PDB file of N, CA and C in Angstrom:
ATOM      1  N   MET E   1      83.112  85.945 158.898  1.00  0.00           N
ATOM      2  CA  MET E   1      83.531  86.310 160.241  1.00  0.00           C
ATOM      3  C   MET E   1      82.300  86.278 161.141  1.00  0.00           C
ATOM      4  N   ALA E   2      82.463  85.714 162.340  1.00  0.00           N
ATOM      5  CA  ALA E   2      81.413  85.694 163.358  1.00  0.00           C
ATOM      6  C   ALA E   2      81.959  86.383 164.599  1.00  0.00           C
ATOM      7  N   LYS E   3      81.066  87.038 165.323  1.00  0.00           N
ATOM      8  CA  LYS E   3      81.533  87.723 166.520  1.00  0.00           C
ATOM      9  C   LYS E   3      80.508  87.604 167.634  1.00  0.00           C
ATOM     10  N   LEU E   4      81.018  87.666 168.850  1.00  0.00           N
ATOM     11  CA  LEU E   4      80.186  87.710 170.031  1.00  0.00           C
ATOM     12  C   LEU E   4      80.394  89.085 170.645  1.00  0.00           C
ATOM     13  N   VAL E   5      79.298  89.766 170.931  1.00  0.00           N
ATOM     14  CA  VAL E   5      79.356  91.105 171.500  1.00  0.00           C
ATOM     15  C   VAL E   5      78.843  91.042 172.932  1.00  0.00           C
ATOM     16  N   ALA E   6      79.664  91.493 173.875  1.00  0.00           N
ATOM     17  CA  ALA E   6      79.280  91.537 175.286  1.00  0.00           C
ATOM     18  C   ALA E   6      79.159  92.993 175.702  1.00  0.00           C
ATOM     19  N   ILE E   7      77.999  93.340 176.267  1.00  0.00           N
ATOM     20  CA  ILE E   7      77.746  94.710 176.707  1.00  0.00           C
ATOM     21  C   ILE E   7      77.709  94.709 178.231  1.00  0.00           C
ATOM     22  N   TYR E   8      78.569  95.492 178.825  1.00  0.00           N
ATOM     23  CA  TYR E   8      78.690  95.538 180.276  1.00  0.00           C
ATOM     24  C   TYR E   8      78.139  96.843 180.826  1.00  0.00           C
ATOM     25  N   LYS E   9      77.349  96.727 181.881  1.00  0.00           N
ATOM     26  CA  LYS E   9      76.824  97.896 182.580  1.00  0.00           C
ATOM     27  C   LYS E   9      77.922  98.524 183.424  1.00  0.00           C
ATOM     28  N   THR E  10      77.709  99.766 183.807  1.00  0.00           N
ATOM     29  CA  THR E  10      78.666 100.442 184.667  1.00  0.00           C
ATOM     30  C   THR E  10      78.752  99.688 185.993  1.00  0.00           C
ATOM     31  N   PRO E  11      79.951  99.218 186.341  1.00  0.00           N
ATOM     32  CA  PRO E  11      80.099  98.449 187.585  1.00  0.00           C
ATOM     33  C   PRO E  11      80.132  99.351 188.813  1.00  0.00           C
ATOM     34  N   ASP E  12      79.850  98.756 189.947  1.00  0.00           N
ATOM     35  CA  ASP E  12      79.946  99.497 191.209  1.00  0.00           C
ATOM     36  C   ASP E  12      81.390  99.915 191.478  1.00  0.00           C
ATOM     37  N   ASP E  13      82.316  99.033 191.167  1.00  0.00           N
ATOM     38  CA  ASP E  13      83.736  99.307 191.400  1.00  0.00           C
ATOM     39  C   ASP E  13      84.457  99.280 190.048  1.00  0.00           C
ATOM     40  N   VAL E  14      84.549 100.441 189.426  1.00  0.00           N
ATOM     41  CA  VAL E  14      85.136 100.544 188.081  1.00  0.00           C
ATOM     42  C   VAL E  14      86.575 100.045 188.065  1.00  0.00           C
ATOM     43  N   GLU E  15      87.358 100.421 189.038  1.00  0.00           N
ATOM     44  CA  GLU E  15      88.772 100.031 189.071  1.00  0.00           C
ATOM     45  C   GLU E  15      88.930  98.514 189.154  1.00  0.00           C
ATOM     46  N   ALA E  16      88.169  97.867 190.010  1.00  0.00           N
ATOM     47  CA  ALA E  16      88.238  96.401 190.145  1.00  0.00           C
ATOM     48  C   ALA E  16      87.765  95.721 188.866  1.00  0.00           C
ATOM     49  N   PHE E  17      86.691  96.245 188.265  1.00  0.00           N
ATOM     50  CA  PHE E  17      86.188  95.681 187.015  1.00  0.00           C
ATOM     51  C   PHE E  17      87.273  95.746 185.944  1.00  0.00           C
ATOM     52  N   GLU E  18      87.831  96.933 185.740  1.00  0.00           N
ATOM     53  CA  GLU E  18      88.833  97.110 184.686  1.00  0.00           C
ATOM     54  C   GLU E  18      90.058  96.238 184.923  1.00  0.00           C
ATOM     55  N   LYS E  19      90.507  96.146 186.150  1.00  0.00           N
ATOM     56  CA  LYS E  19      91.673  95.305 186.457  1.00  0.00           C
ATOM     57  C   LYS E  19      91.384  93.855 186.066  1.00  0.00           C
ATOM     58  N   HIS E  20      90.246  93.345 186.510  1.00  0.00           N
ATOM     59  CA  HIS E  20      89.909  91.954 186.201  1.00  0.00           C
ATOM     60  C   HIS E  20      89.677  91.765 184.702  1.00  0.00           C
ATOM     61  N   TYR E  21      88.949  92.657 184.091  1.00  0.00           N
ATOM     62  CA  TYR E  21      88.612  92.526 182.673  1.00  0.00           C
ATOM     63  C   TYR E  21      89.862  92.497 181.794  1.00  0.00           C
ATOM     64  N   PHE E  22      90.738  93.468 182.007  1.00  0.00           N
ATOM     65  CA  PHE E  22      91.901  93.585 181.133  1.00  0.00           C
ATOM     66  C   PHE E  22      93.050  92.645 181.502  1.00  0.00           C
ATOM     67  N   GLU E  23      93.179  92.301 182.779  1.00  0.00           N
ATOM     68  CA  GLU E  23      94.299  91.454 183.193  1.00  0.00           C
ATOM     69  C   GLU E  23      93.949  89.970 183.272  1.00  0.00           C
ATOM     70  N   THR E  24      92.673  89.645 183.406  1.00  0.00           N
ATOM     71  CA  THR E  24      92.268  88.249 183.536  1.00  0.00           C
ATOM     72  C   THR E  24      91.350  87.799 182.401  1.00  0.00           C
ATOM     73  N   HIS E  25      90.254  88.521 182.189  1.00  0.00           N
ATOM     74  CA  HIS E  25      89.227  88.046 181.256  1.00  0.00           C
ATOM     75  C   HIS E  25      89.698  88.045 179.796  1.00  0.00           C
ATOM     76  N   ILE E  26      90.256  89.131 179.343  1.00  0.00           N
ATOM     77  CA  ILE E  26      90.712  89.164 177.950  1.00  0.00           C
ATOM     78  C   ILE E  26      91.787  88.114 177.686  1.00  0.00           C
ATOM     79  N   PRO E  27      92.780  87.950 178.564  1.00  0.00           N
ATOM     80  CA  PRO E  27      93.737  86.859 178.318  1.00  0.00           C
ATOM     81  C   PRO E  27      93.080  85.480 178.253  1.00  0.00           C
ATOM     82  N   LEU E  28      92.024  85.246 179.057  1.00  0.00           N
ATOM     83  CA  LEU E  28      91.294  83.972 178.962  1.00  0.00           C
ATOM     84  C   LEU E  28      90.618  83.842 177.604  1.00  0.00           C
ATOM     85  N   ALA E  29      89.992  84.908 177.137  1.00  0.00           N
ATOM     86  CA  ALA E  29      89.304  84.877 175.841  1.00  0.00           C
ATOM     87  C   ALA E  29      90.284  84.583 174.707  1.00  0.00           C
ATOM     88  N   LYS E  30      91.465  85.135 174.800  1.00  0.00           N
ATOM     89  CA  LYS E  30      92.463  84.942 173.742  1.00  0.00           C
ATOM     90  C   LYS E  30      92.982  83.507 173.673  1.00  0.00           C
ATOM     91  N   LYS E  31      92.722  82.704 174.709  1.00  0.00           N
ATOM     92  CA  LYS E  31      93.157  81.304 174.711  1.00  0.00           C
ATOM     93  C   LYS E  31      92.147  80.374 174.042  1.00  0.00           C
ATOM     94  N   MET E  32      90.958  80.882 173.736  1.00  0.00           N
ATOM     95  CA  MET E  32      89.947  80.017 173.120  1.00  0.00           C
ATOM     96  C   MET E  32      90.379  79.605 171.718  1.00  0.00           C
ATOM     97  N   PRO E  33      90.152  78.337 171.373  1.00  0.00           N
ATOM     98  CA  PRO E  33      90.518  77.895 170.025  1.00  0.00           C
ATOM     99  C   PRO E  33      89.722  78.664 168.975  1.00  0.00           C
ATOM    100  N   GLY E  34      90.402  79.050 167.907  1.00  0.00           N
ATOM    101  CA  GLY E  34      89.742  79.758 166.820  1.00  0.00           C
ATOM    102  C   GLY E  34      89.650  81.260 167.017  1.00  0.00           C
ATOM    103  N   PHE E  35      90.126  81.754 168.164  1.00  0.00           N
ATOM    104  CA  PHE E  35      90.109  83.187 168.438  1.00  0.00           C
ATOM    105  C   PHE E  35      90.853  83.933 167.333  1.00  0.00           C
ATOM    106  N   ARG E  36      90.277  85.046 166.860  1.00  0.00           N
ATOM    107  CA  ARG E  36      90.932  85.862 165.831  1.00  0.00           C
ATOM    108  C   ARG E  36      91.325  87.237 166.354  1.00  0.00           C
ATOM    109  N   LYS E  37      90.410  87.946 166.996  1.00  0.00           N
ATOM    110  CA  LYS E  37      90.767  89.253 167.545  1.00  0.00           C
ATOM    111  C   LYS E  37      89.729  89.677 168.573  1.00  0.00           C
ATOM    112  N   TYR E  38      90.102  90.694 169.353  1.00  0.00           N
ATOM    113  CA  TYR E  38      89.262  91.209 170.432  1.00  0.00           C
ATOM    114  C   TYR E  38      89.269  92.721 170.339  1.00  0.00           C
ATOM    115  N   GLU E  39      88.098  93.323 170.403  1.00  0.00           N
ATOM    116  CA  GLU E  39      87.995  94.779 170.395  1.00  0.00           C
ATOM    117  C   GLU E  39      87.235  95.229 171.635  1.00  0.00           C
ATOM    118  N   VAL E  40      87.625  96.374 172.152  1.00  0.00           N
ATOM    119  CA  VAL E  40      86.952  96.948 173.309  1.00  0.00           C
ATOM    120  C   VAL E  40      86.536  98.372 172.971  1.00  0.00           C
ATOM    121  N   SER E  41      85.267  98.661 173.194  1.00  0.00           N
ATOM    122  CA  SER E  41      84.745 100.018 173.042  1.00  0.00           C
ATOM    123  C   SER E  41      84.409 100.527 174.437  1.00  0.00           C
ATOM    124  N   GLU E  42      84.985 101.663 174.796  1.00  0.00           N
ATOM    125  CA  GLU E  42      84.746 102.226 176.115  1.00  0.00           C
ATOM    126  C   GLU E  42      83.992 103.545 175.981  1.00  0.00           C
ATOM    127  N   ARG E  43      83.575 104.067 177.108  1.00  0.00           N
ATOM    128  CA  ARG E  43      82.836 105.329 177.132  1.00  0.00           C
ATOM    129  C   ARG E  43      83.593 106.424 176.412  1.00  0.00           C
ATOM    130  N   PRO E  44      82.877 107.332 175.830  1.00  0.00           N
ATOM    131  CA  PRO E  44      81.426 107.412 175.834  1.00  0.00           C
ATOM    132  C   PRO E  44      80.817 106.476 174.796  1.00  0.00           C
ATOM    133  N   ILE E  45      79.755 105.794 175.200  1.00  0.00           N
ATOM    134  CA  ILE E  45      79.003 104.921 174.310  1.00  0.00           C
ATOM    135  C   ILE E  45      77.581 105.464 174.257  1.00  0.00           C
ATOM    136  N   SER E  46      77.136 105.786 173.072  1.00  0.00           N
ATOM    137  CA  SER E  46      75.806 106.347 172.898  1.00  0.00           C
ATOM    138  C   SER E  46      74.819 105.229 172.577  1.00  0.00           C
ATOM    139  N   VAL E  47      73.675 105.242 173.236  1.00  0.00           N
ATOM    140  CA  VAL E  47      72.634 104.264 172.952  1.00  0.00           C
ATOM    141  C   VAL E  47      71.403 104.992 172.447  1.00  0.00           C
ATOM    142  N   VAL E  48      70.740 104.412 171.455  1.00  0.00           N
ATOM    143  CA  VAL E  48      69.565 105.029 170.864  1.00  0.00           C
ATOM    144  C   VAL E  48      68.338 104.786 171.740  1.00  0.00           C
ATOM    145  N   ALA E  49      68.247 103.588 172.286  1.00  0.00           N
ATOM    146  CA  ALA E  49      67.101 103.247 173.132  1.00  0.00           C
ATOM    147  C   ALA E  49      67.578 102.329 174.251  1.00  0.00           C
ATOM    148  N   GLY E  50      66.834 102.275 175.311  1.00  0.00           N
ATOM    149  CA  GLY E  50      67.173 101.391 176.418  1.00  0.00           C
ATOM    150  C   GLY E  50      68.044 102.089 177.435  1.00  0.00           C
ATOM    151  N   PRO E  51      68.550 101.315 178.395  1.00  0.00           N
ATOM    152  CA  PRO E  51      69.337 101.904 179.480  1.00  0.00           C
ATOM    153  C   PRO E  51      70.600 102.570 178.953  1.00  0.00           C
ATOM    154  N   ASP E  52      70.990 103.649 179.591  1.00  0.00           N
ATOM    155  CA  ASP E  52      72.192 104.357 179.150  1.00  0.00           C
ATOM    156  C   ASP E  52      73.375 104.113 180.074  1.00  0.00           C
ATOM    157  N   ASP E  53      73.343 102.984 180.784  1.00  0.00           N
ATOM    158  CA  ASP E  53      74.434 102.676 181.715  1.00  0.00           C
ATOM    159  C   ASP E  53      75.470 101.730 181.110  1.00  0.00           C
ATOM    160  N   VAL E  54      75.621 101.771 179.791  1.00  0.00           N
ATOM    161  CA  VAL E  54      76.621 100.938 179.123  1.00  0.00           C
ATOM    162  C   VAL E  54      78.000 101.499 179.438  1.00  0.00           C
ATOM    163  N   PHE E  55      78.840 100.653 179.988  1.00  0.00           N
ATOM    164  CA  PHE E  55      80.185 101.053 180.391  1.00  0.00           C
ATOM    165  C   PHE E  55      81.229 100.630 179.369  1.00  0.00           C
ATOM    166  N   LEU E  56      81.081  99.407 178.867  1.00  0.00           N
ATOM    167  CA  LEU E  56      82.100  98.839 177.988  1.00  0.00           C
ATOM    168  C   LEU E  56      81.456  97.797 177.095  1.00  0.00           C
ATOM    169  N   ILE E  57      81.928  97.709 175.864  1.00  0.00           N
ATOM    170  CA  ILE E  57      81.480  96.675 174.932  1.00  0.00           C
ATOM    171  C   ILE E  57      82.711  95.913 174.484  1.00  0.00           C
ATOM    172  N   GLY E  58      82.669  94.597 174.672  1.00  0.00           N
ATOM    173  CA  GLY E  58      83.763  93.738 174.220  1.00  0.00           C
ATOM    174  C   GLY E  58      83.277  92.878 173.065  1.00  0.00           C
ATOM    175  N   THR E  59      84.058  92.802 172.015  1.00  0.00           N
ATOM    176  CA  THR E  59      83.703  92.007 170.846  1.00  0.00           C
ATOM    177  C   THR E  59      84.835  91.045 170.541  1.00  0.00           C
ATOM    178  N   VAL E  60      84.512  89.763 170.468  1.00  0.00           N
ATOM    179  CA  VAL E  60      85.507  88.744 170.149  1.00  0.00           C
ATOM    180  C   VAL E  60      85.126  88.132 168.801  1.00  0.00           C
ATOM    181  N   TYR E  61      86.114  87.940 167.942  1.00  0.00           N
ATOM    182  CA  TYR E  61      85.890  87.504 166.558  1.00  0.00           C
ATOM    183  C   TYR E  61      86.430  86.100 166.308  1.00  0.00           C
ATOM    184  N   PHE E  62      85.689  85.365 165.476  1.00  0.00           N
ATOM    185  CA  PHE E  62      86.066  84.028 165.019  1.00  0.00           C
ATOM    186  C   PHE E  62      85.814  83.948 163.514  1.00  0.00           C
ATOM    187  N   ASP E  63      86.351  82.926 162.869  1.00  0.00           N
ATOM    188  CA  ASP E  63      86.201  82.805 161.416  1.00  0.00           C
ATOM    189  C   ASP E  63      84.745  82.677 160.982  1.00  0.00           C
ATOM    190  N   ASP E  64      83.973  81.895 161.731  1.00  0.00           N
ATOM    191  CA  ASP E  64      82.575  81.671 161.372  1.00  0.00           C
ATOM    192  C   ASP E  64      81.804  81.220 162.610  1.00  0.00           C
ATOM    193  N   LEU E  65      80.500  81.041 162.457  1.00  0.00           N
ATOM    194  CA  LEU E  65      79.662  80.672 163.591  1.00  0.00           C
ATOM    195  C   LEU E  65      80.069  79.329 164.178  1.00  0.00           C
ATOM    196  N   GLU E  66      80.436  78.385 163.343  1.00  0.00           N
ATOM    197  CA  GLU E  66      80.865  77.074 163.842  1.00  0.00           C
ATOM    198  C   GLU E  66      82.105  77.215 164.728  1.00  0.00           C
ATOM    199  N   ALA E  67      83.055  78.032 164.314  1.00  0.00           N
ATOM    200  CA  ALA E  67      84.268  78.246 165.105  1.00  0.00           C
ATOM    201  C   ALA E  67      83.929  78.915 166.435  1.00  0.00           C
ATOM    202  N   LEU E  68      83.004  79.867 166.426  1.00  0.00           N
ATOM    203  CA  LEU E  68      82.584  80.535 167.658  1.00  0.00           C
ATOM    204  C   LEU E  68      81.943  79.527 168.610  1.00  0.00           C
ATOM    205  N   GLN E  69      81.056  78.696 168.086  1.00  0.00           N
ATOM    206  CA  GLN E  69      80.381  77.698 168.919  1.00  0.00           C
ATOM    207  C   GLN E  69      81.365  76.693 169.497  1.00  0.00           C
ATOM    208  N   LYS E  70      82.317  76.249 168.697  1.00  0.00           N
ATOM    209  CA  LYS E  70      83.336  75.317 169.181  1.00  0.00           C
ATOM    210  C   LYS E  70      84.202  75.966 170.256  1.00  0.00           C
ATOM    211  N   ALA E  71      84.513  77.243 170.066  1.00  0.00           N
ATOM    212  CA  ALA E  71      85.353  77.947 171.038  1.00  0.00           C
ATOM    213  C   ALA E  71      84.677  78.004 172.402  1.00  0.00           C
ATOM    214  N   PHE E  72      83.398  78.343 172.428  1.00  0.00           N
ATOM    215  CA  PHE E  72      82.708  78.464 173.713  1.00  0.00           C
ATOM    216  C   PHE E  72      82.334  77.112 174.306  1.00  0.00           C
ATOM    217  N   ALA E  73      82.352  76.061 173.502  1.00  0.00           N
ATOM    218  CA  ALA E  73      82.104  74.707 174.006  1.00  0.00           C
ATOM    219  C   ALA E  73      83.394  74.064 174.527  1.00  0.00           C
ATOM    220  N   SER E  74      84.527  74.667 174.196  1.00  0.00           N
ATOM    221  CA  SER E  74      85.827  74.121 174.600  1.00  0.00           C
ATOM    222  C   SER E  74      86.062  74.370 176.089  1.00  0.00           C
ATOM    223  N   PRO E  75      87.018  73.653 176.679  1.00  0.00           N
ATOM    224  CA  PRO E  75      87.366  73.917 178.082  1.00  0.00           C
ATOM    225  C   PRO E  75      87.757  75.389 178.310  1.00  0.00           C
ATOM    226  N   GLU E  76      88.509  75.967 177.379  1.00  0.00           N
ATOM    227  CA  GLU E  76      88.919  77.364 177.506  1.00  0.00           C
ATOM    228  C   GLU E  76      87.709  78.305 177.439  1.00  0.00           C
ATOM    229  N   GLY E  77      86.774  77.976 176.572  1.00  0.00           N
ATOM    230  CA  GLY E  77      85.567  78.789 176.437  1.00  0.00           C
ATOM    231  C   GLY E  77      84.690  78.717 177.673  1.00  0.00           C
ATOM    232  N   ARG E  78      84.598  77.526 178.263  1.00  0.00           N
ATOM    233  CA  ARG E  78      83.806  77.380 179.489  1.00  0.00           C
ATOM    234  C   ARG E  78      84.438  78.151 180.649  1.00  0.00           C
ATOM    235  N   VAL E  79      85.760  78.144 180.713  1.00  0.00           N
ATOM    236  CA  VAL E  79      86.457  78.919 181.750  1.00  0.00           C
ATOM    237  C   VAL E  79      86.197  80.415 181.542  1.00  0.00           C
ATOM    238  N   CYS E  80      86.265  80.865 180.311  1.00  0.00           N
ATOM    239  CA  CYS E  80      86.035  82.277 180.000  1.00  0.00           C
ATOM    240  C   CYS E  80      84.599  82.677 180.349  1.00  0.00           C
ATOM    241  N   ALA E  81      83.639  81.857 179.989  1.00  0.00           N
ATOM    242  CA  ALA E  81      82.228  82.143 180.293  1.00  0.00           C
ATOM    243  C   ALA E  81      81.996  82.163 181.802  1.00  0.00           C
ATOM    244  N   ALA E  82      82.601  81.242 182.521  1.00  0.00           N
ATOM    245  CA  ALA E  82      82.455  81.215 183.979  1.00  0.00           C
ATOM    246  C   ALA E  82      83.099  82.449 184.607  1.00  0.00           C
ATOM    247  N   ASP E  83      84.198  82.907 184.039  1.00  0.00           N
ATOM    248  CA  ASP E  83      84.876  84.087 184.568  1.00  0.00           C
ATOM    249  C   ASP E  83      83.995  85.324 184.460  1.00  0.00           C
ATOM    250  N   ARG E  84      83.214  85.427 183.410  1.00  0.00           N
ATOM    251  CA  ARG E  84      82.323  86.580 183.251  1.00  0.00           C
ATOM    252  C   ARG E  84      81.392  86.699 184.449  1.00  0.00           C
ATOM    253  N   LYS E  85      80.958  85.577 184.982  1.00  0.00           N
ATOM    254  CA  LYS E  85      80.056  85.595 186.130  1.00  0.00           C
ATOM    255  C   LYS E  85      80.744  86.130 187.385  1.00  0.00           C
ATOM    256  N   VAL E  86      82.067  86.076 187.399  1.00  0.00           N
ATOM    257  CA  VAL E  86      82.842  86.554 188.552  1.00  0.00           C
ATOM    258  C   VAL E  86      82.828  88.083 188.608  1.00  0.00           C
ATOM    259  N   PHE E  87      83.120  88.724 187.487  1.00  0.00           N
ATOM    260  CA  PHE E  87      83.290  90.179 187.503  1.00  0.00           C
ATOM    261  C   PHE E  87      82.086  90.937 186.960  1.00  0.00           C
ATOM    262  N   ALA E  88      81.155  90.248 186.303  1.00  0.00           N
ATOM    263  CA  ALA E  88      80.000  90.938 185.712  1.00  0.00           C
ATOM    264  C   ALA E  88      78.773  90.040 185.730  1.00  0.00           C
ATOM    265  N   PRO E  89      78.240  89.742 186.929  1.00  0.00           N
ATOM    266  CA  PRO E  89      77.026  88.921 186.966  1.00  0.00           C
ATOM    267  C   PRO E  89      75.866  89.613 186.265  1.00  0.00           C
ATOM    268  N   ASP E  90      74.973  88.838 185.674  1.00  0.00           N
ATOM    269  CA  ASP E  90      73.839  89.437 184.973  1.00  0.00           C
ATOM    270  C   ASP E  90      72.728  89.794 185.952  1.00  0.00           C
ATOM    271  N   ASP E  91      71.602  90.253 185.442  1.00  0.00           N
ATOM    272  CA  ASP E  91      70.503  90.723 186.293  1.00  0.00           C
ATOM    273  C   ASP E  91      69.942  89.649 187.223  1.00  0.00           C
ATOM    274  N   THR E  92      70.211  88.398 186.916  1.00  0.00           N
ATOM    275  CA  THR E  92      69.719  87.323 187.789  1.00  0.00           C
ATOM    276  C   THR E  92      70.671  87.074 188.938  1.00  0.00           C
ATOM    277  N   GLY E  93      71.807  87.782 188.937  1.00  0.00           N
ATOM    278  CA  GLY E  93      72.808  87.589 189.984  1.00  0.00           C
ATOM    279  C   GLY E  93      73.784  86.482 189.657  1.00  0.00           C
ATOM    280  N   VAL E  94      73.713  85.976 188.429  1.00  0.00           N
ATOM    281  CA  VAL E  94      74.575  84.867 188.015  1.00  0.00           C
ATOM    282  C   VAL E  94      75.703  85.399 187.151  1.00  0.00           C
TER     283      VAL E  94
END
Protein backbone atom coordinates (compact mmCIF):
# COMPACT_ATOMS: atom_id res chain seq x y z
CA MET A 1 0.00 0.00 0.00
CA ALA A 2 1.23 3.51 -0.86
CA LYS A 3 -0.25 6.72 0.41
CA LEU A 4 0.01 10.44 -0.09
CA VAL A 5 -0.41 12.57 3.02
CA ALA A 6 -1.52 16.20 2.67
CA ILE A 7 -1.23 18.47 5.70
CA TYR A 8 -3.31 21.63 5.59
CA LYS A 9 -2.77 24.72 7.71
CA THR A 10 -5.66 26.45 9.41
CA PRO A 11 -7.36 28.44 6.63
CA ASP A 12 -8.49 32.03 6.92
CA ASP A 13 -12.03 30.96 6.03
CA VAL A 14 -12.68 27.58 7.66
CA GLU A 15 -16.22 27.27 6.32
CA ALA A 16 -15.19 27.93 2.70
CA PHE A 17 -12.23 25.55 3.02
CA GLU A 18 -14.36 22.73 4.41
CA LYS A 19 -17.09 23.22 1.81
CA HIS A 20 -14.60 23.07 -1.06
CA TYR A 21 -12.53 20.26 0.45
CA PHE A 22 -15.39 17.92 1.21
CA GLU A 23 -17.72 18.77 -1.69
CA THR A 24 -15.19 19.29 -4.49
CA HIS A 25 -11.66 18.10 -3.68
CA ILE A 26 -12.36 14.69 -2.18
CA PRO A 27 -14.75 13.73 -5.00
CA LEU A 28 -11.99 14.71 -7.49
CA ALA A 29 -9.47 12.55 -5.62
CA LYS A 30 -11.82 9.58 -5.68
CA LYS A 31 -11.91 9.75 -9.50
CA MET A 32 -8.17 9.10 -9.85
CA PRO A 33 -7.33 5.72 -11.35
CA GLY A 34 -6.13 3.23 -8.76
CA PHE A 35 -7.73 5.12 -5.86
CA ARG A 36 -8.37 2.80 -2.89
CA LYS A 37 -9.49 4.94 0.05
CA TYR A 38 -9.35 8.40 1.60
CA GLU A 39 -8.99 9.28 5.27
CA VAL A 40 -9.35 12.66 6.94
CA SER A 41 -7.93 13.55 10.33
CA GLU A 42 -9.31 16.74 11.82
CA ARG A 43 -8.54 18.75 14.93
CA PRO A 44 -7.34 18.28 17.46
CA ILE A 45 -4.07 17.28 15.80
CA SER A 46 -1.03 17.19 18.03
CA VAL A 47 2.39 17.96 16.57
CA VAL A 48 5.66 17.10 18.28
CA ALA A 49 7.72 19.76 16.52
CA GLY A 50 7.15 22.54 14.05
CA PRO A 51 4.15 24.79 13.53
CA ASP A 52 1.02 23.92 15.45
CA ASP A 53 -1.40 25.36 12.91
CA VAL A 54 -2.30 21.98 11.39
CA PHE A 55 -6.00 22.04 10.61
CA LEU A 56 -6.59 18.86 8.64
CA ILE A 57 -4.65 15.89 7.30
CA GLY A 58 -5.90 14.07 4.22
CA THR A 59 -4.48 10.69 3.26
CA VAL A 60 -5.21 8.99 -0.05
CA TYR A 61 -4.26 5.33 -0.57
CA PHE A 62 -3.19 3.34 -3.63
CA ASP A 63 -2.01 -0.26 -4.09
CA ASP A 64 1.64 0.70 -4.53
CA LEU A 65 3.95 3.57 -5.44
CA GLU A 66 3.59 2.91 -9.17
CA ALA A 67 -0.20 3.17 -8.90
CA LEU A 68 0.11 6.43 -6.92
CA GLN A 69 2.46 7.91 -9.53
CA LYS A 70 0.19 6.87 -12.39
CA ALA A 71 -2.83 8.33 -10.60
CA PHE A 72 -1.24 11.76 -10.19
CA ALA A 73 0.10 11.69 -13.76
CA SER A 74 -3.39 10.97 -15.10
CA PRO A 75 -5.77 13.71 -16.29
CA GLU A 76 -7.84 13.16 -13.13
CA GLY A 77 -4.75 13.44 -10.95
CA ARG A 78 -3.65 16.66 -12.62
CA VAL A 79 -7.12 18.15 -12.08
CA CYS A 80 -7.00 17.12 -8.41
CA ALA A 81 -3.51 18.60 -7.93
CA ALA A 82 -4.55 21.85 -9.62
CA ASP A 83 -7.64 22.03 -7.41
CA ARG A 84 -5.46 21.97 -4.29
CA LYS A 85 -3.94 25.25 -5.43
CA VAL A 86 -7.44 26.77 -5.50
CA PHE A 87 -8.40 26.16 -1.87
CA ALA A 88 -5.01 25.64 -0.19
CA PRO A 89 -2.13 27.48 -1.87
CA ASP A 90 1.28 26.71 -0.40
CA ASP A 91 3.72 29.20 1.15
CA THR A 92 4.81 30.37 -2.29
CA GLY A 93 1.25 31.47 -3.03
CA VAL A 94 0.79 28.67 -5.56
